[in-house]
PDB file of C-alpha atoms and ligand atoms in Angstrom:
ATOM      1  CA  MET A   1      -2.045 -24.205   7.192  1.00 48.00           C
ATOM      2  CA  SER A   2      -5.266 -22.481   6.718  1.00 63.00           C
ATOM      3  CA  HIS A   3      -6.171 -20.768   3.377  1.00 94.00           C
ATOM      4  CA  ILE A   4      -5.619 -17.377   4.991  1.00 98.00           C
ATOM      5  CA  ARG A   5      -3.012 -15.353   2.974  1.00 98.00           C
ATOM      6  CA  GLY A   6      -1.512 -11.924   3.732  1.00 98.00           C
ATOM      7  CA  ARG A   7       1.229  -9.833   2.550  1.00 98.00           C
ATOM      8  CA  PHE A   8       3.654  -7.137   3.092  1.00 98.00           C
ATOM      9  CA  ALA A   9       4.347  -5.155  -0.041  1.00 98.00           C
ATOM     10  CA  PRO A  10       7.251  -2.514   0.468  1.00 97.00           C
ATOM     11  CA  THR A  11       8.256   0.013  -2.260  1.00 96.00           C
ATOM     12  CA  PRO A  12      11.960  -0.018  -2.376  1.00 96.00           C
ATOM     13  CA  SER A  13      12.285   3.660  -3.039  1.00 94.00           C
ATOM     14  CA  GLY A  14      13.773   4.450   0.369  1.00 93.00           C
ATOM     15  CA  TYR A  15      14.956   2.790   3.509  1.00 94.00           C
ATOM     16  CA  MET A  16      12.503   0.734   5.775  1.00 95.00           C
ATOM     17  CA  HIS A  17      11.586   2.906   8.620  1.00 94.00           C
ATOM     18  CA  ILE A  18       9.756   2.244  11.818  1.00 95.00           C
ATOM     19  CA  GLY A  19       6.453   3.119  10.126  1.00 93.00           C
ATOM     20  CA  ASN A  20       6.968   0.470   7.507  1.00 94.00           C
ATOM     21  CA  ALA A  21       8.111  -1.923  10.303  1.00 96.00           C
ATOM     22  CA  ARG A  22       4.993  -1.344  12.125  1.00 96.00           C
ATOM     23  CA  THR A  23       2.784  -2.184   9.175  1.00 97.00           C
ATOM     24  CA  ALA A  24       4.854  -5.208   8.410  1.00 98.00           C
ATOM     25  CA  LEU A  25       4.748  -6.390  11.997  1.00 98.00           C
ATOM     26  CA  LEU A  26       0.997  -5.929  12.392  1.00 98.00           C
ATOM     27  CA  SER A  27       0.267  -7.649   9.134  1.00 98.00           C
ATOM     28  CA  TRP A  28       2.567 -10.640   9.810  1.00 98.00           C
ATOM     29  CA  LEU A  29       0.963 -10.938  13.303  1.00 98.00           C
ATOM     30  CA  GLN A  30      -2.517 -10.985  11.895  1.00 98.00           C
ATOM     31  CA  ILE A  31      -1.689 -13.639   9.386  1.00 98.00           C
ATOM     32  CA  ARG A  32       0.352 -15.787  11.780  1.00 98.00           C
ATOM     33  CA  SER A  33      -2.367 -15.654  14.410  1.00 98.00           C
ATOM     34  CA  MET A  34      -4.703 -17.216  12.007  1.00 97.00           C
ATOM     35  CA  ASN A  35      -2.013 -19.673  10.952  1.00 97.00           C
ATOM     36  CA  GLY A  36      -1.894 -18.291   7.560  1.00 98.00           C
ATOM     37  CA  SER A  37       0.666 -17.863   4.802  1.00 98.00           C
ATOM     38  CA  PHE A  38       2.632 -14.605   4.663  1.00 98.00           C
ATOM     39  CA  ILE A  39       3.951 -13.371   1.390  1.00 98.00           C
ATOM     40  CA  MET A  40       6.564 -10.706   0.745  1.00 98.00           C
ATOM     41  CA  ARG A  41       6.242  -8.753  -2.528  1.00 98.00           C
ATOM     42  CA  MET A  42       8.486  -6.017  -3.830  1.00 98.00           C
ATOM     43  CA  GLU A  43       6.486  -3.119  -5.348  1.00 97.00           C
ATOM     44  CA  ASP A  44       8.911  -1.690  -7.712  1.00 97.00           C
ATOM     45  CA  ILE A  45       6.594  -0.993 -10.515  1.00 96.00           C
ATOM     46  CA  ASP A  46       7.779   2.755 -10.556  1.00 95.00           C
ATOM     47  CA  LYS A  47      11.214   1.605 -11.636  1.00 94.00           C
ATOM     48  CA  PRO A  48      12.907   5.076 -11.850  1.00 94.00           C
ATOM     49  CA  ARG A  49      12.128   5.794  -8.083  1.00 95.00           C
ATOM     50  CA  CYS A  50      13.188   2.220  -6.986  1.00 96.00           C
ATOM     51  CA  LYS A  51      16.622   0.579  -6.454  1.00 97.00           C
ATOM     52  CA  PRO A  52      17.441  -3.181  -6.275  1.00 97.00           C
ATOM     53  CA  GLU A  53      19.830  -2.343  -3.265  1.00 97.00           C
ATOM     54  CA  LEU A  54      16.976  -0.959  -1.322  1.00 97.00           C
ATOM     55  CA  ALA A  55      14.924  -4.018  -2.062  1.00 98.00           C
ATOM     56  CA  GLU A  56      17.739  -6.184  -0.608  1.00 98.00           C
ATOM     57  CA  GLN A  57      18.069  -3.957   2.336  1.00 97.00           C
ATOM     58  CA  ALA A  58      14.312  -4.121   3.055  1.00 97.00           C
ATOM     59  CA  LEU A  59      14.334  -7.807   3.189  1.00 98.00           C
ATOM     60  CA  ALA A  60      17.447  -7.848   5.442  1.00 98.00           C
ATOM     61  CA  ASP A  61      15.897  -5.279   7.745  1.00 97.00           C
ATOM     62  CA  LEU A  62      12.696  -7.254   7.957  1.00 98.00           C
ATOM     63  CA  ARG A  63      14.403 -10.479   8.772  1.00 98.00           C
ATOM     64  CA  TRP A  64      16.593  -8.824  11.347  1.00 98.00           C
ATOM     65  CA  LEU A  65      13.295  -7.745  13.118  1.00 97.00           C
ATOM     66  CA  GLY A  66      12.345 -11.334  13.392  1.00 98.00           C
ATOM     67  CA  LEU A  67       9.636 -11.529  10.650  1.00 98.00           C
ATOM     68  CA  ASP A  68       9.546 -14.407   8.165  1.00 98.00           C
ATOM     69  CA  TRP A  69       7.632 -15.259   4.937  1.00 98.00           C
ATOM     70  CA  ASP A  70       6.470 -18.359   3.190  1.00 98.00           C
ATOM     71  CA  GLU A  71       6.862 -16.831  -0.359  1.00 98.00           C
ATOM     72  CA  GLY A  72       8.855 -13.914  -1.584  1.00 98.00           C
ATOM     73  CA  PRO A  73      11.409 -12.620  -4.143  1.00 98.00           C
ATOM     74  CA  ASP A  74      14.285 -14.273  -2.196  1.00 97.00           C
ATOM     75  CA  MET A  75      12.783 -17.721  -2.003  1.00 96.00           C
ATOM     76  CA  GLY A  76      10.236 -17.952  -4.723  1.00 97.00           C
ATOM     77  CA  GLY A  77       6.866 -19.810  -4.373  1.00 98.00           C
ATOM     78  CA  PRO A  78       3.787 -20.826  -6.330  1.00 98.00           C
ATOM     79  CA  HIS A  79       3.006 -17.344  -7.570  1.00 98.00           C
ATOM     80  CA  ALA A  80       6.494 -16.242  -8.475  1.00 98.00           C
ATOM     81  CA  PRO A  81       7.905 -13.872  -9.530  1.00 98.00           C
ATOM     82  CA  TYR A  82       7.252 -11.714  -6.342  1.00 98.00           C
ATOM     83  CA  THR A  83       8.756  -8.514  -7.783  1.00 98.00           C
ATOM     84  CA  GLN A  84       6.365  -6.330  -9.693  1.00 98.00           C
ATOM     85  CA  SER A  85       8.862  -5.153 -12.325  1.00 97.00           C
ATOM     86  CA  GLU A  86       8.914  -8.980 -13.408  1.00 98.00           C
ATOM     87  CA  ARG A  87       5.087  -9.140 -13.527  1.00 98.00           C
ATOM     88  CA  GLU A  88       4.396  -6.481 -16.115  1.00 97.00           C
ATOM     89  CA  HIS A  89       2.726  -8.988 -18.710  1.00 98.00           C
ATOM     90  CA  LEU A  90       0.044  -9.600 -16.051  1.00 98.00           C
ATOM     91  CA  TYR A  91      -0.713  -5.974 -15.727  1.00 98.00           C
ATOM     92  CA  ALA A  92      -0.793  -5.573 -19.584  1.00 98.00           C
ATOM     93  CA  SER A  93      -3.400  -8.289 -19.810  1.00 98.00           C
ATOM     94  CA  ALA A  94      -5.556  -6.821 -17.062  1.00 98.00           C
ATOM     95  CA  LEU A  95      -5.481  -3.496 -18.972  1.00 98.00           C
ATOM     96  CA  ASP A  96      -6.608  -5.401 -22.172  1.00 98.00           C
ATOM     97  CA  GLN A  97      -9.543  -6.829 -20.257  1.00 98.00           C
ATOM     98  CA  LEU A  98     -10.535  -3.348 -19.146  1.00 98.00           C
ATOM     99  CA  GLU A  99     -10.064  -2.086 -22.485  1.00 98.00           C
ATOM    100  CA  GLN A 100     -12.431  -4.631 -23.864  1.00 98.00           C
ATOM    101  CA  GLN A 101     -15.081  -3.567 -21.461  1.00 97.00           C
ATOM    102  CA  HIS A 102     -14.657   0.206 -22.584  1.00 97.00           C
ATOM    103  CA  LEU A 103     -13.636   1.088 -19.128  1.00 97.00           C
ATOM    104  CA  LEU A 104     -10.471   2.957 -20.122  1.00 98.00           C
ATOM    105  CA  TYR A 105      -9.909   6.244 -21.943  1.00 97.00           C
ATOM    106  CA  PRO A 106      -6.787   8.121 -22.772  1.00 97.00           C
ATOM    107  CA  CYS A 107      -6.152  11.284 -20.786  1.00 97.00           C
ATOM    108  CA  TYR A 108      -4.144  14.147 -22.371  1.00 96.00           C
ATOM    109  CA  CYS A 109      -4.331  16.618 -19.462  1.00 93.00           C
ATOM    110  CA  SER A 110      -1.056  18.120 -18.412  1.00 86.00           C
ATOM    111  CA  ARG A 111       0.171  18.408 -14.913  1.00 81.00           C
ATOM    112  CA  ALA A 112      -0.615  22.081 -14.918  1.00 79.00           C
ATOM    113  CA  GLU A 113      -4.185  21.368 -15.980  1.00 79.00           C
ATOM    114  CA  LEU A 114      -4.586  18.720 -13.287  1.00 80.00           C
ATOM    115  CA  LEU A 115      -3.136  21.166 -10.639  1.00 75.00           C
ATOM    116  CA  SER A 116      -5.688  23.743 -11.698  1.00 73.00           C
ATOM    117  CA  ILE A 117      -8.373  21.670 -10.393  1.00 68.00           C
ATOM    118  CA  ALA A 118      -6.650  21.197  -7.114  1.00 54.00           C
ATOM    119  CA  SER A 119      -9.118  23.277  -5.127  1.00 50.00           C
ATOM    120  CA  ALA A 120     -12.090  21.053  -6.125  1.00 46.00           C
ATOM    121  CA  PRO A 121     -13.913  19.512  -3.109  1.00 44.00           C
ATOM    122  CA  HIS A 122     -13.770  15.843  -2.099  1.00 42.00           C
ATOM    123  CA  GLY A 123     -10.156  15.575  -3.138  1.00 44.00           C
ATOM    124  CA  LEU A 124      -8.441  12.279  -2.090  1.00 49.00           C
ATOM    125  CA  GLY A 125      -5.414  12.716   0.227  1.00 54.00           C
ATOM    126  CA  SER A 126      -3.201  10.268  -1.511  1.00 56.00           C
ATOM    127  CA  GLU A 127      -3.867  11.170  -5.309  1.00 59.00           C
ATOM    128  CA  GLY A 128      -5.100  14.710  -5.582  1.00 64.00           C
ATOM    129  CA  PRO A 129      -8.543  16.071  -6.406  1.00 73.00           C
ATOM    130  CA  VAL A 130     -11.335  14.303  -8.222  1.00 82.00           C
ATOM    131  CA  TYR A 131     -10.601  14.217 -11.894  1.00 88.00           C
ATOM    132  CA  PRO A 132     -13.634  16.092 -13.611  1.00 87.00           C
ATOM    133  CA  GLY A 133     -13.682  13.751 -16.499  1.00 90.00           C
ATOM    134  CA  THR A 134     -12.433  16.134 -19.180  1.00 92.00           C
ATOM    135  CA  CYS A 135     -10.826  13.796 -21.475  1.00 96.00           C
ATOM    136  CA  SER A 136     -13.619  11.208 -21.191  1.00 95.00           C
ATOM    137  CA  ARG A 137     -15.763  13.684 -23.228  1.00 94.00           C
ATOM    138  CA  LEU A 138     -13.398  14.176 -26.182  1.00 95.00           C
ATOM    139  CA  THR A 139     -14.602  13.225 -29.609  1.00 96.00           C
ATOM    140  CA  GLU A 140     -12.600  10.896 -31.740  1.00 95.00           C
ATOM    141  CA  ALA A 141     -11.335  13.861 -33.696  1.00 97.00           C
ATOM    142  CA  GLU A 142     -10.202  15.816 -30.716  1.00 96.00           C
ATOM    143  CA  ARG A 143      -8.478  12.690 -29.384  1.00 96.00           C
ATOM    144  CA  ALA A 144      -6.569  12.220 -32.659  1.00 96.00           C
ATOM    145  CA  GLU A 145      -5.581  15.814 -32.710  1.00 96.00           C
ATOM    146  CA  ARG A 146      -4.298  15.762 -29.091  1.00 95.00           C
ATOM    147  CA  ALA A 147      -2.486  12.495 -29.729  1.00 95.00           C
ATOM    148  CA  LEU A 148      -0.260  14.311 -32.250  1.00 95.00           C
ATOM    149  CA  SER A 149       1.446  16.360 -29.458  1.00 93.00           C
ATOM    150  CA  LYS A 150       1.117  14.143 -26.325  1.00 94.00           C
ATOM    151  CA  THR A 151       1.275  10.662 -25.138  1.00 96.00           C
ATOM    152  CA  PRO A 152      -1.758  10.036 -23.081  1.00 97.00           C
ATOM    153  CA  SER A 153      -2.164   8.362 -19.633  1.00 96.00           C
ATOM    154  CA  LEU A 154      -4.962   5.911 -19.458  1.00 97.00           C
ATOM    155  CA  ARG A 155      -7.715   6.392 -17.026  1.00 97.00           C
ATOM    156  CA  PHE A 156     -10.285   3.931 -15.512  1.00 97.00           C
ATOM    157  CA  ARG A 157     -13.944   4.990 -15.598  1.00 95.00           C
ATOM    158  CA  ALA A 158     -14.839   5.001 -11.858  1.00 93.00           C
ATOM    159  CA  ALA A 159     -18.421   4.459 -10.524  1.00 86.00           C
ATOM    160  CA  GLU A 160     -20.317   7.585 -10.476  1.00 85.00           C
ATOM    161  CA  GLY A 161     -22.120   7.507  -7.199  1.00 84.00           C
ATOM    162  CA  PRO A 162     -20.769   7.238  -3.671  1.00 86.00           C
ATOM    163  CA  TYR A 163     -18.825   4.075  -2.983  1.00 88.00           C
ATOM    164  CA  THR A 164     -19.140   2.279   0.239  1.00 93.00           C
ATOM    165  CA  PHE A 165     -17.043  -0.504   1.826  1.00 95.00           C
ATOM    166  CA  HIS A 166     -16.486  -2.108   5.150  1.00 96.00           C
ATOM    167  CA  ASP A 167     -12.980  -1.949   6.663  1.00 97.00           C
ATOM    168  CA  GLU A 168     -11.981  -4.277   9.439  1.00 96.00           C
ATOM    169  CA  THR A 169     -10.529  -1.620  11.733  1.00 94.00           C
ATOM    170  CA  ALA A 170     -12.040   1.651  10.394  1.00 92.00           C
ATOM    171  CA  GLY A 171     -15.629   0.417   9.966  1.00 94.00           C
ATOM    172  CA  TRP A 172     -17.925   1.415   7.103  1.00 96.00           C
ATOM    173  CA  GLN A 173     -16.468   3.872   4.788  1.00 94.00           C
ATOM    174  CA  THR A 174     -18.208   6.061   2.161  1.00 91.00           C
ATOM    175  CA  PHE A 175     -16.435   7.990  -0.524  1.00 88.00           C
ATOM    176  CA  ALA A 176     -18.026  10.443  -2.921  1.00 80.00           C
ATOM    177  CA  ALA A 177     -17.758  10.336  -6.640  1.00 69.00           C
ATOM    178  CA  GLY A 178     -16.987   6.616  -7.004  1.00 68.00           C
ATOM    179  CA  GLY A 179     -14.166   7.117  -4.555  1.00 70.00           C
ATOM    180  CA  GLY A 180     -12.449   9.969  -6.253  1.00 77.00           C
ATOM    181  CA  GLY A 181     -13.377  10.081  -9.863  1.00 88.00           C
ATOM    182  CA  ASP A 182     -11.677   8.380 -12.884  1.00 93.00           C
ATOM    183  CA  PHE A 183      -8.088   7.391 -12.114  1.00 93.00           C
ATOM    184  CA  VAL A 184      -4.921   6.636 -13.873  1.00 94.00           C
ATOM    185  CA  VAL A 185      -4.021   2.970 -14.412  1.00 97.00           C
ATOM    186  CA  ARG A 186      -1.188   3.527 -16.810  1.00 97.00           C
ATOM    187  CA  ARG A 187       0.891   6.723 -16.766  1.00 95.00           C
ATOM    188  CA  ALA A 188       1.964   8.549 -19.882  1.00 95.00           C
ATOM    189  CA  ASP A 189       5.520   7.238 -19.418  1.00 94.00           C
ATOM    190  CA  GLY A 190       4.094   3.660 -19.548  1.00 96.00           C
ATOM    191  CA  ILE A 191       4.411   2.940 -15.826  1.00 96.00           C
ATOM    192  CA  ILE A 192       1.505   0.884 -14.457  1.00 97.00           C
ATOM    193  CA  SER A 193      -0.184   2.631 -11.507  1.00 96.00           C
ATOM    194  CA  TYR A 194       0.097   1.241  -8.036  1.00 96.00           C
ATOM    195  CA  GLN A 195      -3.738   0.818  -7.966  1.00 96.00           C
ATOM    196  CA  LEU A 196      -3.873  -1.655 -10.918  1.00 98.00           C
ATOM    197  CA  ALA A 197      -0.673  -3.574  -9.992  1.00 98.00           C
ATOM    198  CA  VAL A 198      -1.588  -4.104  -6.398  1.00 98.00           C
ATOM    199  CA  VAL A 199      -5.018  -5.519  -7.471  1.00 98.00           C
ATOM    200  CA  VAL A 200      -3.698  -7.865 -10.081  1.00 98.00           C
ATOM    201  CA  ASP A 201      -1.090  -9.150  -7.657  1.00 98.00           C
ATOM    202  CA  ASP A 202      -3.177  -9.496  -4.603  1.00 98.00           C
ATOM    203  CA  ALA A 203      -5.784 -11.453  -6.659  1.00 98.00           C
ATOM    204  CA  ALA A 204      -3.137 -13.594  -8.379  1.00 98.00           C
ATOM    205  CA  MET A 205      -1.418 -14.451  -5.127  1.00 98.00           C
ATOM    206  CA  GLY A 206      -4.624 -15.417  -3.347  1.00 98.00           C
ATOM    207  CA  VAL A 207      -4.425 -12.725  -0.671  1.00 98.00           C
ATOM    208  CA  THR A 208      -7.345 -12.875   1.676  1.00 98.00           C
ATOM    209  CA  ASP A 209      -6.388 -10.194   4.075  1.00 98.00           C
ATOM    210  CA  VAL A 210      -4.708  -6.851   3.443  1.00 98.00           C
ATOM    211  CA  LEU A 211      -3.476  -4.905   6.570  1.00 98.00           C
ATOM    212  CA  ARG A 212      -1.822  -1.610   5.807  1.00 97.00           C
ATOM    213  CA  GLY A 213      -1.607   2.043   6.777  1.00 94.00           C
ATOM    214  CA  TYR A 214      -4.544   4.477   6.960  1.00 93.00           C
ATOM    215  CA  ASP A 215      -2.844   6.426   4.135  1.00 91.00           C
ATOM    216  CA  LEU A 216      -4.057   3.858   1.819  1.00 94.00           C
ATOM    217  CA  LEU A 217      -7.647   3.808   2.900  1.00 93.00           C
ATOM    218  CA  ASP A 218      -8.783   6.105   0.008  1.00 90.00           C
ATOM    219  CA  SER A 219      -7.099   3.931  -2.438  1.00 93.00           C
ATOM    220  CA  THR A 220      -9.372   1.144  -1.484  1.00 95.00           C
ATOM    221  CA  PRO A 221     -12.511   2.050  -3.375  1.00 93.00           C
ATOM    222  CA  ARG A 222     -10.422   2.324  -6.439  1.00 94.00           C
ATOM    223  CA  GLN A 223      -8.963  -0.973  -5.910  1.00 96.00           C
ATOM    224  CA  LEU A 224     -12.391  -2.513  -5.183  1.00 96.00           C
ATOM    225  CA  MET A 225     -13.772  -1.103  -8.436  1.00 95.00           C
ATOM    226  CA  LEU A 226     -10.882  -2.785 -10.289  1.00 97.00           C
ATOM    227  CA  TYR A 227     -11.559  -6.039  -8.550  1.00 98.00           C
ATOM    228  CA  GLU A 228     -15.141  -5.877  -9.712  1.00 97.00           C
ATOM    229  CA  ALA A 229     -14.348  -4.905 -13.222  1.00 97.00           C
ATOM    230  CA  LEU A 230     -11.849  -7.741 -13.534  1.00 98.00           C
ATOM    231  CA  GLY A 231     -14.143 -10.270 -11.978  1.00 98.00           C
ATOM    232  CA  LEU A 232     -11.668 -11.019  -9.162  1.00 98.00           C
ATOM    233  CA  PRO A 233     -12.399 -11.644  -5.548  1.00 96.00           C
ATOM    234  CA  ALA A 234     -11.385  -8.854  -3.310  1.00 97.00           C
ATOM    235  CA  PRO A 235      -9.613  -9.378   0.175  1.00 98.00           C
ATOM    236  CA  ARG A 236     -10.635  -8.163   3.460  1.00 98.00           C
ATOM    237  CA  PHE A 237      -9.041  -4.811   4.351  1.00 98.00           C
ATOM    238  CA  ALA A 238      -7.833  -3.435   7.608  1.00 98.00           C
ATOM    239  CA  HIS A 239      -6.312   0.032   7.607  1.00 97.00           C
ATOM    240  CA  VAL A 240      -4.403   0.915  10.761  1.00 96.00           C
ATOM    241  CA  PRO A 241      -3.759   4.455  12.064  1.00 92.00           C
ATOM    242  CA  LEU A 242      -0.506   5.964  11.177  1.00 90.00           C
ATOM    243  CA  LEU A 243       2.408   6.845  13.442  1.00 91.00           C
ATOM    244  CA  ASN A 244       2.609  10.685  13.581  1.00 92.00           C
ATOM    245  CA  GLY A 245       5.200  13.080  14.858  1.00 90.00           C
ATOM    246  CA  THR A 246       4.306  15.794  17.342  1.00 88.00           C
ATOM    247  CA  ASP A 247       3.478  18.122  14.552  1.00 89.00           C
ATOM    248  CA  GLY A 248       0.550  15.885  13.625  1.00 87.00           C
ATOM    249  CA  LYS A 249       2.289  14.803  10.339  1.00 87.00           C
ATOM    250  CA  ARG A 250       3.157  11.288   9.380  1.00 86.00           C
ATOM    251  CA  LEU A 251       6.448  10.223  10.859  1.00 85.00           C
ATOM    252  CA  ALA A 252       9.334  11.022   8.586  1.00 77.00           C
ATOM    253  CA  LYS A 253      13.127  11.624   8.695  1.00 73.00           C
ATOM    254  CA  ARG A 254      12.731  14.997  10.176  1.00 75.00           C
ATOM    255  CA  HIS A 255      11.329  13.285  13.304  1.00 76.00           C
ATOM    256  CA  GLY A 256      14.610  11.694  13.984  1.00 71.00           C
ATOM    257  CA  SER A 257      16.496   8.536  13.280  1.00 68.00           C
ATOM    258  CA  ILE A 258      13.569   6.388  12.161  1.00 89.00           C
ATOM    259  CA  ALA A 259      15.227   4.087   9.512  1.00 93.00           C
ATOM    260  CA  LEU A 260      15.768   0.549  10.681  1.00 95.00           C
ATOM    261  CA  ALA A 261      19.201   0.412   9.245  1.00 94.00           C
ATOM    262  CA  SER A 262      20.216   3.476  11.384  1.00 92.00           C
ATOM    263  CA  LEU A 263      18.636   2.001  14.481  1.00 94.00           C
ATOM    264  CA  ARG A 264      20.505  -1.215  13.885  1.00 95.00           C
ATOM    265  CA  GLU A 265      23.739   0.531  13.341  1.00 94.00           C
ATOM    266  CA  ALA A 266      23.110   2.475  16.500  1.00 93.00           C
ATOM    267  CA  GLY A 267      23.011  -0.762  18.418  1.00 95.00           C
ATOM    268  CA  VAL A 268      19.234  -0.795  19.111  1.00 96.00           C
ATOM    269  CA  SER A 269      17.932  -4.399  19.286  1.00 97.00           C
ATOM    270  CA  PRO A 270      15.273  -5.753  17.054  1.00 97.00           C
ATOM    271  CA  GLU A 271      13.372  -6.831  20.306  1.00 98.00           C
ATOM    272  CA  ARG A 272      13.360  -3.312  21.589  1.00 97.00           C
ATOM    273  CA  ILE A 273      11.841  -1.925  18.309  1.00 97.00           C
ATOM    274  CA  ILE A 274       9.359  -4.752  18.207  1.00 98.00           C
ATOM    275  CA  GLY A 275       8.231  -4.135  21.855  1.00 97.00           C
ATOM    276  CA  TRP A 276       8.068  -0.411  21.239  1.00 97.00           C
ATOM    277  CA  LEU A 277       5.973  -0.900  18.070  1.00 97.00           C
ATOM    278  CA  ALA A 278       3.723  -3.365  19.931  1.00 97.00           C
ATOM    279  CA  ALA A 279       3.166  -0.966  22.834  1.00 96.00           C
ATOM    280  CA  LEU A 280       2.248   1.773  20.338  1.00 96.00           C
ATOM    281  CA  SER A 281      -0.123  -0.665  18.690  1.00 96.00           C
ATOM    282  CA  GLY A 282      -2.044  -1.579  21.798  1.00 96.00           C
ATOM    283  CA  LEU A 283      -0.580  -5.054  22.024  1.00 97.00           C
ATOM    284  CA  LEU A 284       1.627  -4.495  25.145  1.00 97.00           C
ATOM    285  CA  PRO A 285       0.846  -2.180  28.185  1.00 95.00           C
ATOM    286  CA  GLN A 286       4.460  -0.805  28.207  1.00 93.00           C
ATOM    287  CA  PRO A 287       7.224  -0.891  25.714  1.00 93.00           C
ATOM    288  CA  GLU A 288       9.546  -3.752  26.685  1.00 95.00           C
ATOM    289  CA  PRO A 289      11.770  -5.936  24.562  1.00 97.00           C
ATOM    290  CA  VAL A 290      10.107  -8.850  23.011  1.00 98.00           C
ATOM    291  CA  ARG A 291      10.402 -10.981  20.022  1.00 98.00           C
ATOM    292  CA  ALA A 292       7.812 -10.804  17.156  1.00 98.00           C
ATOM    293  CA  SER A 293       6.973 -14.371  17.622  1.00 98.00           C
ATOM    294  CA  GLU A 294       6.023 -13.899  21.300  1.00 98.00           C
ATOM    295  CA  LEU A 295       3.294 -11.519  20.162  1.00 98.00           C
ATOM    296  CA  VAL A 296       1.406 -13.674  17.847  1.00 98.00           C
ATOM    297  CA  SER A 297      -0.987 -14.895  20.658  1.00 96.00           C
ATOM    298  CA  GLU A 298      -1.522 -11.156  21.728  1.00 93.00           C
ATOM    299  CA  PHE A 299      -2.669  -9.962  18.385  1.00 97.00           C
ATOM    300  CA  ALA A 300      -6.257  -8.806  17.946  1.00 97.00           C
ATOM    301  CA  LEU A 301      -7.399  -6.187  15.369  1.00 96.00           C
ATOM    302  CA  ASP A 302      -9.552  -4.517  17.984  1.00 95.00           C
ATOM    303  CA  ARG A 303      -6.631  -3.809  20.208  1.00 96.00           C
ATOM    304  CA  ILE A 304      -5.044  -1.570  17.647  1.00 96.00           C
ATOM    305  CA  PRO A 305      -5.814   2.130  18.613  1.00 93.00           C
ATOM    306  CA  LYS A 306      -8.387   3.905  16.246  1.00 91.00           C
ATOM    307  CA  GLU A 307      -6.534   7.221  16.122  1.00 90.00           C
ATOM    308  CA  ALA A 308      -3.134   8.109  14.922  1.00 91.00           C
ATOM    309  CA  VAL A 309      -0.447   7.568  17.520  1.00 91.00           C
ATOM    310  CA  VAL A 310       1.711  10.465  18.204  1.00 92.00           C
ATOM    311  CA  VAL A 311       5.347   9.592  18.630  1.00 91.00           C
ATOM    312  CA  THR A 312       6.533  12.064  21.268  1.00 90.00           C
ATOM    313  CA  ASP A 313      10.185  12.958  21.691  1.00 88.00           C
ATOM    314  CA  GLU A 314      10.193  10.887  24.868  1.00 90.00           C
ATOM    315  CA  LEU A 315       8.847   7.791  23.014  1.00 90.00           C
ATOM    316  CA  MET A 316      11.517   8.402  20.458  1.00 89.00           C
ATOM    317  CA  ARG A 317      14.175   8.535  23.188  1.00 90.00           C
ATOM    318  CA  TYR A 318      12.912   5.375  24.567  1.00 90.00           C
ATOM    319  CA  LEU A 319      13.357   3.726  21.208  1.00 90.00           C
ATOM    320  CA  THR A 320      16.824   4.900  20.735  1.00 86.00           C
ATOM    321  CA  GLY A 321      18.033   4.503  24.313  1.00 77.00           C
TER     322      GLY A 321
HETATM  323  N1  LIG B   1       3.693  -0.572  -1.956  1.00 53.57           N
HETATM  324  C1  LIG B   1       2.777   0.158  -1.007  1.00 53.57           C
HETATM  325  C2  LIG B   1       3.570   1.107  -0.179  1.00 53.57           C
HETATM  326  O1  LIG B   1       4.832   0.851   0.123  1.00 53.57           O
HETATM  327  C3  LIG B   1       1.916  -0.652  -0.177  1.00 53.57           C
HETATM  328  C4  LIG B   1       0.802  -1.317  -1.074  1.00 53.57           C
HETATM  329  C5  LIG B   1      -0.210  -1.936  -0.188  1.00 53.57           C
HETATM  330  O2  LIG B   1      -0.050  -2.326   1.023  1.00 53.57           O
HETATM  331  O3  LIG B   1      -1.265  -2.037  -0.703  1.00 53.57           O
HETATM  332  O4  LIG B   1       2.944   2.056   0.269  1.00 53.57           O
END
């Protein structure tokens, strides 16, 4: 085994669908094609939104597809536990470390206040507009006063200038305002943000290669700033274009039966799904039933299309038969 390590990190807040399956497949193929270890990690840090049954279902769906992993919540491994809700002590100590460097400050802004800056330019798709730093300028007295009526979230002080990084599929990327301004690392309800948890975990688990959907490209500067501040080595990143519906929006329920569990129930074979996803990802000329393991030698990052793939009704019909 090489030292290459990758992971798939589903959030069990809904059923796995063909978009998740595609990310899982491509990440798995990338790692298996380099003889690396593949990790499964359950990202249930936002507990109120997640369900243990959905986590179980996700693992079952992914195994049914023909994917496997060397470490994970169902089998353990050297970096156990592999479920974020059981790793909170690690996130707390990362917060301490950032606190000691004076990189955090409490933010008392309400949702309404944050929404009122929604029209600001350079907003990040995934996390709203650039935070203008309102609460970073509060005096101690103002903080004490606001603390009487509100529990704050904690924000990380982002770099001020533009932030540039290299993505293995998308190329060089530059984001203004340190990649979107100061961002939340712990919500007012105490829940640790995805950004912090994912960095702590990928570093602790020795992940060398992250392949995930384009929707997380703009989270990457934030994560890289956290790696830097925590003195942790960052992985390589490859963000792959999303699967979209004919309306140009990200594939979702309204585009048809896209949950793996429903396709399975409808009698669609895993090989059919894998072949279909491989064709949409530039790894096969036509969709034809194939096992995931048969695609390992076909995988190359540069075969993956650079643009979002539109899943037409016809393609959808091919999948469901
Ligand atoms: N848990 C995240 C999601 O389901 C993925 C995290 C990542 O790949 O960095 O969207």
